[in-house]
mmCIF file of C-alpha atoms and ligand atoms in Angstrom:
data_model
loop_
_atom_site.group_PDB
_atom_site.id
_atom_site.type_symbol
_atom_site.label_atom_id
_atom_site.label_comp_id
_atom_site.label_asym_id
_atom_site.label_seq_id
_atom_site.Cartn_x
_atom_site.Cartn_y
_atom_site.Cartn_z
ATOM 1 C CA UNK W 1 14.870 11.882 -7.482
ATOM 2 C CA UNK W 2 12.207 10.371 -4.687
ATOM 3 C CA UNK W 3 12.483 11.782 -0.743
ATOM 4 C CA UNK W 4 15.998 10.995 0.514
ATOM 5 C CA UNK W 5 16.271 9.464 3.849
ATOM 6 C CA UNK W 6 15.788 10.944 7.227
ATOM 7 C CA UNK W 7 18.466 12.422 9.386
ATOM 8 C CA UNK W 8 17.581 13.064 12.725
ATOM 9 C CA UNK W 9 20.499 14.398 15.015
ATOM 10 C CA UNK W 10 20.286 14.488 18.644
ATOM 11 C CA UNK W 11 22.177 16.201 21.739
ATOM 12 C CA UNK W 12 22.819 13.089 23.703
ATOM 13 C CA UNK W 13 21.715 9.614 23.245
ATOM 14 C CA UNK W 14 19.180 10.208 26.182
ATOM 15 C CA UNK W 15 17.159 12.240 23.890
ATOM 16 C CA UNK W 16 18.009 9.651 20.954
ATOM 17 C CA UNK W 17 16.757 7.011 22.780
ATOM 18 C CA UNK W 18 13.491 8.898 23.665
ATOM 19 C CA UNK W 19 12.477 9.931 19.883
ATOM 20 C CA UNK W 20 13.811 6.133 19.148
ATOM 21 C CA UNK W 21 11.146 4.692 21.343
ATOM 22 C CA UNK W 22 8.059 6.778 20.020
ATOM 23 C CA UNK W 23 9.312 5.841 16.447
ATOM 24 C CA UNK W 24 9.802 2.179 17.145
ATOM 25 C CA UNK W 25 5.893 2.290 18.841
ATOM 26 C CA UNK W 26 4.632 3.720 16.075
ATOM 27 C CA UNK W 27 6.566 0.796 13.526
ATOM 28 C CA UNK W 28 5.057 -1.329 15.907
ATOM 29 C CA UNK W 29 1.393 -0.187 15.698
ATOM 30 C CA UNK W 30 1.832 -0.112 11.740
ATOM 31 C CA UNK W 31 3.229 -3.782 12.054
ATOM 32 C CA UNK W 32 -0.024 -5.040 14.472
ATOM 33 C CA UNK W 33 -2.436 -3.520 12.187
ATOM 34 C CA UNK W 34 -0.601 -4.995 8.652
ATOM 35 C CA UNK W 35 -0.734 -8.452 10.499
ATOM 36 C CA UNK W 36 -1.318 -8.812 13.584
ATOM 37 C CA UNK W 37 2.476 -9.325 14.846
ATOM 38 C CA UNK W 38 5.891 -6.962 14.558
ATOM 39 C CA UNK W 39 8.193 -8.054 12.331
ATOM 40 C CA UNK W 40 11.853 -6.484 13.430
ATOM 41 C CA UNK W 41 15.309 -7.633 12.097
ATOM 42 C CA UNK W 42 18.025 -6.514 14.813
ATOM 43 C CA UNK W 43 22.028 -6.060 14.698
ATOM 44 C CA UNK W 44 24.716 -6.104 17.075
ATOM 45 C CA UNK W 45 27.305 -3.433 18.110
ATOM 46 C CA UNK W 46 25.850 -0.511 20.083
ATOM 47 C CA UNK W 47 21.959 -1.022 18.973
ATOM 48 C CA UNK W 48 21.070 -3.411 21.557
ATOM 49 C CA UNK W 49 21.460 -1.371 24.481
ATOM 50 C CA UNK W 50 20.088 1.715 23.068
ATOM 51 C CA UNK W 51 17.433 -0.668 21.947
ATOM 52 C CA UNK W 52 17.465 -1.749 25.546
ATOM 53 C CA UNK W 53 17.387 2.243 26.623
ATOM 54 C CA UNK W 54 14.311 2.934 24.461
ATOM 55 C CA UNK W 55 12.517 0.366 24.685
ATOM 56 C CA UNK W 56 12.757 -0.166 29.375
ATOM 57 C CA UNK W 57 11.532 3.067 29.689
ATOM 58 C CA UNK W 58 8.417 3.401 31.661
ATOM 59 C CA UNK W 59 5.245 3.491 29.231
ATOM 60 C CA UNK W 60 3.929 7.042 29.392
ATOM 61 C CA UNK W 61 0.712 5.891 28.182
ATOM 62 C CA UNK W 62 -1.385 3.420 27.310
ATOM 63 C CA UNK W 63 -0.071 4.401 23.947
ATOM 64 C CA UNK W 64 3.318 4.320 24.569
ATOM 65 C CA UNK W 65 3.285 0.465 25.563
ATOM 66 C CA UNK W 66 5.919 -2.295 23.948
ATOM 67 C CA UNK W 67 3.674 -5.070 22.944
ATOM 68 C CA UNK W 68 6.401 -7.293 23.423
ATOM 69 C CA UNK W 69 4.107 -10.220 22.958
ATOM 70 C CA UNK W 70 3.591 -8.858 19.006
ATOM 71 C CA UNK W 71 7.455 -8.707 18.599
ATOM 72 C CA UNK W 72 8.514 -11.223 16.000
ATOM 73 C CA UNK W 73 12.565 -10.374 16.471
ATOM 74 C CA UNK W 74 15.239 -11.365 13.762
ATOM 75 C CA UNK W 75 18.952 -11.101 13.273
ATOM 76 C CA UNK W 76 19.739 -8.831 10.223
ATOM 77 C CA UNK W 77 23.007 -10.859 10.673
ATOM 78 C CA UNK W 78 24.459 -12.871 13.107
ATOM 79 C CA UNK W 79 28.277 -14.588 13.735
ATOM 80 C CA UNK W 80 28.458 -18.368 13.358
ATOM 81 C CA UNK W 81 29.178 -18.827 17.051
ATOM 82 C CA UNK W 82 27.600 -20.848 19.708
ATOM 83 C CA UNK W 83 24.582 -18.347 21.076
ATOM 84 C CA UNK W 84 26.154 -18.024 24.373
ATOM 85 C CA UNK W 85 29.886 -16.680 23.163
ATOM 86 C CA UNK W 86 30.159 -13.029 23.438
ATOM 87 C CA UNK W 87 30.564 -12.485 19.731
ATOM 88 C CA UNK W 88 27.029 -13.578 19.437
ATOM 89 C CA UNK W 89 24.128 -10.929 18.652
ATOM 90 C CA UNK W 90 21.709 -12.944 20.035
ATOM 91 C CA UNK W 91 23.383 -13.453 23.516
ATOM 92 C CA UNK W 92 24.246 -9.636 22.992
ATOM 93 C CA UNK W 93 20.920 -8.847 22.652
ATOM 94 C CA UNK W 94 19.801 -10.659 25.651
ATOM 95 C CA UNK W 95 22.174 -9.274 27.716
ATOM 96 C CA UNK W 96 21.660 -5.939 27.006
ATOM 97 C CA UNK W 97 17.175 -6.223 26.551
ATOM 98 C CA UNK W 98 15.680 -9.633 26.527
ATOM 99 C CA UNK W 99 16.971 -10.437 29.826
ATOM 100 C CA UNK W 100 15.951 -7.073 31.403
ATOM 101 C CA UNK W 101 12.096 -7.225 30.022
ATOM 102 C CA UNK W 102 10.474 -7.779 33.915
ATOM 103 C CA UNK W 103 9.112 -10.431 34.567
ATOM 104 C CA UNK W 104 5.791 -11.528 34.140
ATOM 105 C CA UNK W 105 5.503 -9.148 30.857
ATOM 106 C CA UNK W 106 4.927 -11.246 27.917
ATOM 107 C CA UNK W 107 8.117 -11.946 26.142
ATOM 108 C CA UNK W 108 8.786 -11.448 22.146
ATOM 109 C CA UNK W 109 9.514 -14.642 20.112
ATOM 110 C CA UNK W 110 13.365 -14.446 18.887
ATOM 111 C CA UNK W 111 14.831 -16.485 15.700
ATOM 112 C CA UNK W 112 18.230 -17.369 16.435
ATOM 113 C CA UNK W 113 20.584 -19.342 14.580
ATOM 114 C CA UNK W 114 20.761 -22.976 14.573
ATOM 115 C CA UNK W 115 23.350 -23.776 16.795
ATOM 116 C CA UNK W 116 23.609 -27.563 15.277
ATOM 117 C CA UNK W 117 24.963 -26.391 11.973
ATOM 118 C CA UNK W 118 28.175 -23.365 13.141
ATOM 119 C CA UNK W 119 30.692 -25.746 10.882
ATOM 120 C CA UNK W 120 28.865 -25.033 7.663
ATOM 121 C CA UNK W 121 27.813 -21.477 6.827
ATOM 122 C CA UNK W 122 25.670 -22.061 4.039
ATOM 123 C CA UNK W 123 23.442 -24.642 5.865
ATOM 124 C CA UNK W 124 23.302 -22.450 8.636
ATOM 125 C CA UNK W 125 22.037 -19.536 6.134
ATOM 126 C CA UNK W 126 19.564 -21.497 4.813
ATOM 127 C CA UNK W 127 18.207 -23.051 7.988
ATOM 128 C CA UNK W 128 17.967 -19.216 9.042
ATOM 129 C CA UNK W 129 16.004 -18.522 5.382
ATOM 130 C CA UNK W 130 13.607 -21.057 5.936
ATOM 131 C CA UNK W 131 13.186 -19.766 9.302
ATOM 132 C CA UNK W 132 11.900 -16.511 7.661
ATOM 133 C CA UNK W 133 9.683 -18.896 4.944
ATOM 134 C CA UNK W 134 7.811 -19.967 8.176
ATOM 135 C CA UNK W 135 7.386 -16.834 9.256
ATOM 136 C CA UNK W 136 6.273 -14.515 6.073
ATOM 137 C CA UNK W 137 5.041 -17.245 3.983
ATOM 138 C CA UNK W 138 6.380 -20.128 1.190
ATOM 139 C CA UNK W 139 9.279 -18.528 -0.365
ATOM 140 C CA UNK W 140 7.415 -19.573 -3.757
ATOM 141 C CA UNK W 141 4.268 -16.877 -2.808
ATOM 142 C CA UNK W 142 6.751 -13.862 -2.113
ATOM 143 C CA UNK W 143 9.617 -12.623 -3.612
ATOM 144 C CA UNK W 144 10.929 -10.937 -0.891
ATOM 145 C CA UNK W 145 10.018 -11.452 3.033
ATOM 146 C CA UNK W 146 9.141 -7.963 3.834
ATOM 147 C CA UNK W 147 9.939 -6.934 7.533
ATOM 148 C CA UNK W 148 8.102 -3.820 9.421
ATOM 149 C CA UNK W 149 11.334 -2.653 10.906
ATOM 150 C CA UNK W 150 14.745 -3.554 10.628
ATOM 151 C CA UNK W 151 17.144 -1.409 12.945
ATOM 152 C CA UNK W 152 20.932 -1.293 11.863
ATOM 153 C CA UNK W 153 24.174 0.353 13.023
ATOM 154 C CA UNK W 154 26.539 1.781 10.581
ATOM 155 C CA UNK W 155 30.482 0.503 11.026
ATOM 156 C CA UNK W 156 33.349 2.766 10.335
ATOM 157 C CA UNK W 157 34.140 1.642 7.004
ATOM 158 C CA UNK W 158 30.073 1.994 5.955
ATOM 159 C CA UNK W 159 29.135 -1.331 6.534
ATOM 160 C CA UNK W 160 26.030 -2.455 7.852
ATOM 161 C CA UNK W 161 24.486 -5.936 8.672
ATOM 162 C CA UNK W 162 27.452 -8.206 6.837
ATOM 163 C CA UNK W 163 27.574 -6.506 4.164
ATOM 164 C CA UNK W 164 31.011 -4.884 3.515
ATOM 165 C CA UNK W 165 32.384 -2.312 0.951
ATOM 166 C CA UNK W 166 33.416 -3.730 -2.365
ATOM 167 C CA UNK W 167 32.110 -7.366 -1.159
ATOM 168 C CA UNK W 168 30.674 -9.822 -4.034
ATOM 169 C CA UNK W 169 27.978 -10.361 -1.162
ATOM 170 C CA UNK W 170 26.359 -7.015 -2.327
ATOM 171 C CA UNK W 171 25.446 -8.197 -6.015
ATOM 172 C CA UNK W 172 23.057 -11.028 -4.786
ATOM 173 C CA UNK W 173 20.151 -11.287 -6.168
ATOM 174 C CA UNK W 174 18.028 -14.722 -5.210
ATOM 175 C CA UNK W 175 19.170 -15.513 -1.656
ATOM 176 C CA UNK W 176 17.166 -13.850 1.624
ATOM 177 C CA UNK W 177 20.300 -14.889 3.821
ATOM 178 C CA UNK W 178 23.763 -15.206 2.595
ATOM 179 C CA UNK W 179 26.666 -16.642 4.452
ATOM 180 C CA UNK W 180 29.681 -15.122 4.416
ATOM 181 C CA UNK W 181 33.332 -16.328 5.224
ATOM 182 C CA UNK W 182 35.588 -13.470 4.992
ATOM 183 C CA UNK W 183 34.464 -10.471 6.857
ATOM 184 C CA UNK W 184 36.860 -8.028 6.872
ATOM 185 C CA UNK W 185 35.967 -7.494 11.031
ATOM 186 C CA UNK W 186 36.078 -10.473 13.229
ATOM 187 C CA UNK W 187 34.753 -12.804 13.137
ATOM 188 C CA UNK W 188 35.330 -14.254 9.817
ATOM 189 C CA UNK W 189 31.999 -16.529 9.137
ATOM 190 C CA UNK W 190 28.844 -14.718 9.694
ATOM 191 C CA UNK W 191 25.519 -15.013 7.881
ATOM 192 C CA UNK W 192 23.466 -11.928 6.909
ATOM 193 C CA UNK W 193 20.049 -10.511 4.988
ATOM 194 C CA UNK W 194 21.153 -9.714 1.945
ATOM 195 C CA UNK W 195 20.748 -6.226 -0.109
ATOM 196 C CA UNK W 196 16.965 -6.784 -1.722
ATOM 197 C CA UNK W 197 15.980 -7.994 1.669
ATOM 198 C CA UNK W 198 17.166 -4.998 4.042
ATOM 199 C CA UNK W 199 16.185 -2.414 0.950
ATOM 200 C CA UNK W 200 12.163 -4.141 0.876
ATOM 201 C CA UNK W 201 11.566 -3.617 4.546
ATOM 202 C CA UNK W 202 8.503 -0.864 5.280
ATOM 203 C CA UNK W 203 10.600 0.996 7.280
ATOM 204 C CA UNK W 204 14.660 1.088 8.678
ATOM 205 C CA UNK W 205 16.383 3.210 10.930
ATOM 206 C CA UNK W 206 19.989 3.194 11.696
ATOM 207 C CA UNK W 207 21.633 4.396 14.947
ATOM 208 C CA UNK W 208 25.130 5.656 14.656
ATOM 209 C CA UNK W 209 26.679 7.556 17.913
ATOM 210 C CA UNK W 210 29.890 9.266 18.502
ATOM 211 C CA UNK W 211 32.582 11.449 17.221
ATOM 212 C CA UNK W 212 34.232 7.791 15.822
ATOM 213 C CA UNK W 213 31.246 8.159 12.990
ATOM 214 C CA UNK W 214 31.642 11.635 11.283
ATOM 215 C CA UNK W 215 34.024 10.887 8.628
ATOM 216 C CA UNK W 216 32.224 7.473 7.437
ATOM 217 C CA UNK W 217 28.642 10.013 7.685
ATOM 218 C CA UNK W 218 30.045 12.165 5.277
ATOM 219 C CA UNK W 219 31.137 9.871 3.268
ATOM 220 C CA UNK W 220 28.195 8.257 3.064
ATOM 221 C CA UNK W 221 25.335 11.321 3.038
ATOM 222 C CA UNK W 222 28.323 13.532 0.806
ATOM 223 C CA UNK W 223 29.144 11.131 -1.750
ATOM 224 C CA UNK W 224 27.916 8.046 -1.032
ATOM 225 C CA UNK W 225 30.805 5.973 -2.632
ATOM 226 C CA UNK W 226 28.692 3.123 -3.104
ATOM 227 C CA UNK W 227 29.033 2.374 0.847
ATOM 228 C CA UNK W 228 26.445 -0.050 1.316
ATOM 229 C CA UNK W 229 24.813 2.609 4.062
ATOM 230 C CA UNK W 230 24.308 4.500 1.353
ATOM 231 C CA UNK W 231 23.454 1.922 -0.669
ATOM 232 C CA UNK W 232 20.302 1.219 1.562
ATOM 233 C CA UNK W 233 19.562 5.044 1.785
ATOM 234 C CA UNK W 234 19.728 5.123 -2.153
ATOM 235 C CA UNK W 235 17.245 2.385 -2.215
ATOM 236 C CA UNK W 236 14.538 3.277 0.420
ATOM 237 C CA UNK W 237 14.427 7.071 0.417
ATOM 238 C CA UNK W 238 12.091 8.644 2.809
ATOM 239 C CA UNK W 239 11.547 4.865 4.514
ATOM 240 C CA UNK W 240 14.978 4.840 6.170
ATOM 241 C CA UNK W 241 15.837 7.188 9.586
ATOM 242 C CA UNK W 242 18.868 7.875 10.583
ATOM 243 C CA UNK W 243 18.862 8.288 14.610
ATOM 244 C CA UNK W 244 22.452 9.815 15.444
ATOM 245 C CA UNK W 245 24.271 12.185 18.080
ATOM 246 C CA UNK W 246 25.613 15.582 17.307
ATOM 247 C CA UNK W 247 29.014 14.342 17.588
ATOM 248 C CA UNK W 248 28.290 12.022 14.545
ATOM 249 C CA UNK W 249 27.415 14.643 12.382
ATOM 250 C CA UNK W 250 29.462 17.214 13.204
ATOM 251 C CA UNK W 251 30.572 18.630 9.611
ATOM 252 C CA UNK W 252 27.997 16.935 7.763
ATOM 253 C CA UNK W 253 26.357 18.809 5.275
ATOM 254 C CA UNK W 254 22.995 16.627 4.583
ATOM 255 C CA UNK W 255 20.433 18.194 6.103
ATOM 256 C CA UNK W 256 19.039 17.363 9.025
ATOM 257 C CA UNK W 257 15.293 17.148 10.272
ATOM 258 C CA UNK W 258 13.414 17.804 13.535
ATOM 259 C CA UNK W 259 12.604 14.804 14.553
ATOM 260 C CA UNK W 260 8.509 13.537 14.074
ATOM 261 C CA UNK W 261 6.566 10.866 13.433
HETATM 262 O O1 LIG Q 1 29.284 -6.627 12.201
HETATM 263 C C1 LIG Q 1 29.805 -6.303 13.236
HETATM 264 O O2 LIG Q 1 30.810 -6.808 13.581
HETATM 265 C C2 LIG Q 1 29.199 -5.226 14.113
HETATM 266 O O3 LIG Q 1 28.182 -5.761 14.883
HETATM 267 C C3 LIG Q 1 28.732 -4.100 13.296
HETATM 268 O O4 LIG Q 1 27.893 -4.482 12.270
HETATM 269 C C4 LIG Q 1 28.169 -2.958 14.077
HETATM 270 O O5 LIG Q 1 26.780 -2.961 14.052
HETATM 271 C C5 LIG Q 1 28.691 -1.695 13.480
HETATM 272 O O6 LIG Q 1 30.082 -1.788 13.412
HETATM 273 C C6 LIG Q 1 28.280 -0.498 14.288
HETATM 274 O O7 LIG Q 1 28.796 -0.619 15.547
HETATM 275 P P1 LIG Q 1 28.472 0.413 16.689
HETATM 276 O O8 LIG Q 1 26.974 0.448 16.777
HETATM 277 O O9 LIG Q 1 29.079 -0.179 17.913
HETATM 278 O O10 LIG Q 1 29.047 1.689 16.263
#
């Protein structure tokens, strides 16, 4: 069997946030250098604000800086919602970050949803595909759009973007985005990457805080139970990070890492 994923457990999520932002520099320098731009796929839950944690922090060096104006920044899912109703990741997102970037600092370019199509969830996957056609190249010259980073949370029952446990969404094979019409968690009608398109990314990290987690983080590091966290760590190995609290972990036997680059 290949390297298994990275665990990295942390005190608080002060010092989380901190290891969070040198990682996500360094995705970002490996991103500029592949092509010139950073290619991230974001969710919603708790990530944006300790996104938004990591990522305000005062540059300690020149080397330290968010090149904000490289940031290329997708939804690994989103709800089909208007993009300023609170379910929305993208208004979550701006709320918590894209709001509080200062002024005058270049912004990133974000793909959201088109708002035109909520009634019809296919439509509005595909409109979000082709959005990622236009952005790694003709669907027909890749198989897979291949992101630099794509940063995920982990729910209680071990899902992550929309992809649930036991869901028929998790065999597919040809689409990029999917849309889905029955998620188990509210609401219903989302759209989401699908399996071969969070599992080809260069690099992932999931953040997962809390006491709430360590049952679902044994499950999935203990037995994996075909969770589809564990799912993703089964598929990427050594590519996929796992920034978490103590009190997430507490109990787990996986071991975990120091945390470096
Ligand atoms: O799909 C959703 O409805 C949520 O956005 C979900 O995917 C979230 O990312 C996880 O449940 C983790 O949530 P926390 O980060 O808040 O624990």
């Amino acid at each position: 069997m290949g390297k298994q994923a990275n665990l990295y457990s942390f005190p608080s999520v002060d010092t989380l946030a901190t290891a969070l932002r040198s990682y996500l520099i360094s995705c970002q320098e490996v991103g500029i250098e592949r092509h010139g731009v950073f290619k991230v796929g974001v969710s919603g839950g708790s990530l944006p604000k300790t996104l938004a944690q990591a990522l305000l922090a005062p540059a300690k060096d020149e080397s330290d800086k968010v090149k904000w104006e490289s940031w290329e920044i997708f939804f690994a899912d989103e709800r089909a919602v208007p993009l300023s109703h609170k379910d929305s990741n993208y208004f979550l997102l701006k709320k918590e970050l894209l709001d509080k970037i200062p002024e005058g600092t270049p912004q990133p370019t974000v793909h959201t949803i088109d708002e035109s199509v909520l009634d019809d969830t296919q439509e509005l996957a595909d409109r979000y595909e082709q959005a990622l056609v236009n952005s790694f190249a003709a669907r027909d010259s890749v198989k897979l759009p291949i992101f630099d980073l794509l940063l995920l949370g982990c729910g209680p029952d071990g899902h992550t973007c929309s992809l649930f446990p036991g869901h028929e969404l998790l065999r597919e094979t040809e689409a990029w985005v999917s849309p889905i019409e029955d998620s188990p968690k509210p609401p219903p009608r989302r759209i989401t990457l699908t399996l071969p398109v969070v599992t080809h990314s260069v690099r992932l990290a999931f953040v997962a805080t809390g006491g709430g987690k360590k049952e679902i983080m044994k499950d999935i590091f203990e037995e994996g139970k075909g969770l589809p966290c564990a799912l993703v760590n089964e598929a990427t190995g050594e590519r996929c990070s796992w920034f978490v609290d103590n009190a997430a972990v507490e109990g787990v036997s996986y071991p975990k890492r120091p945390f470096s680059l």
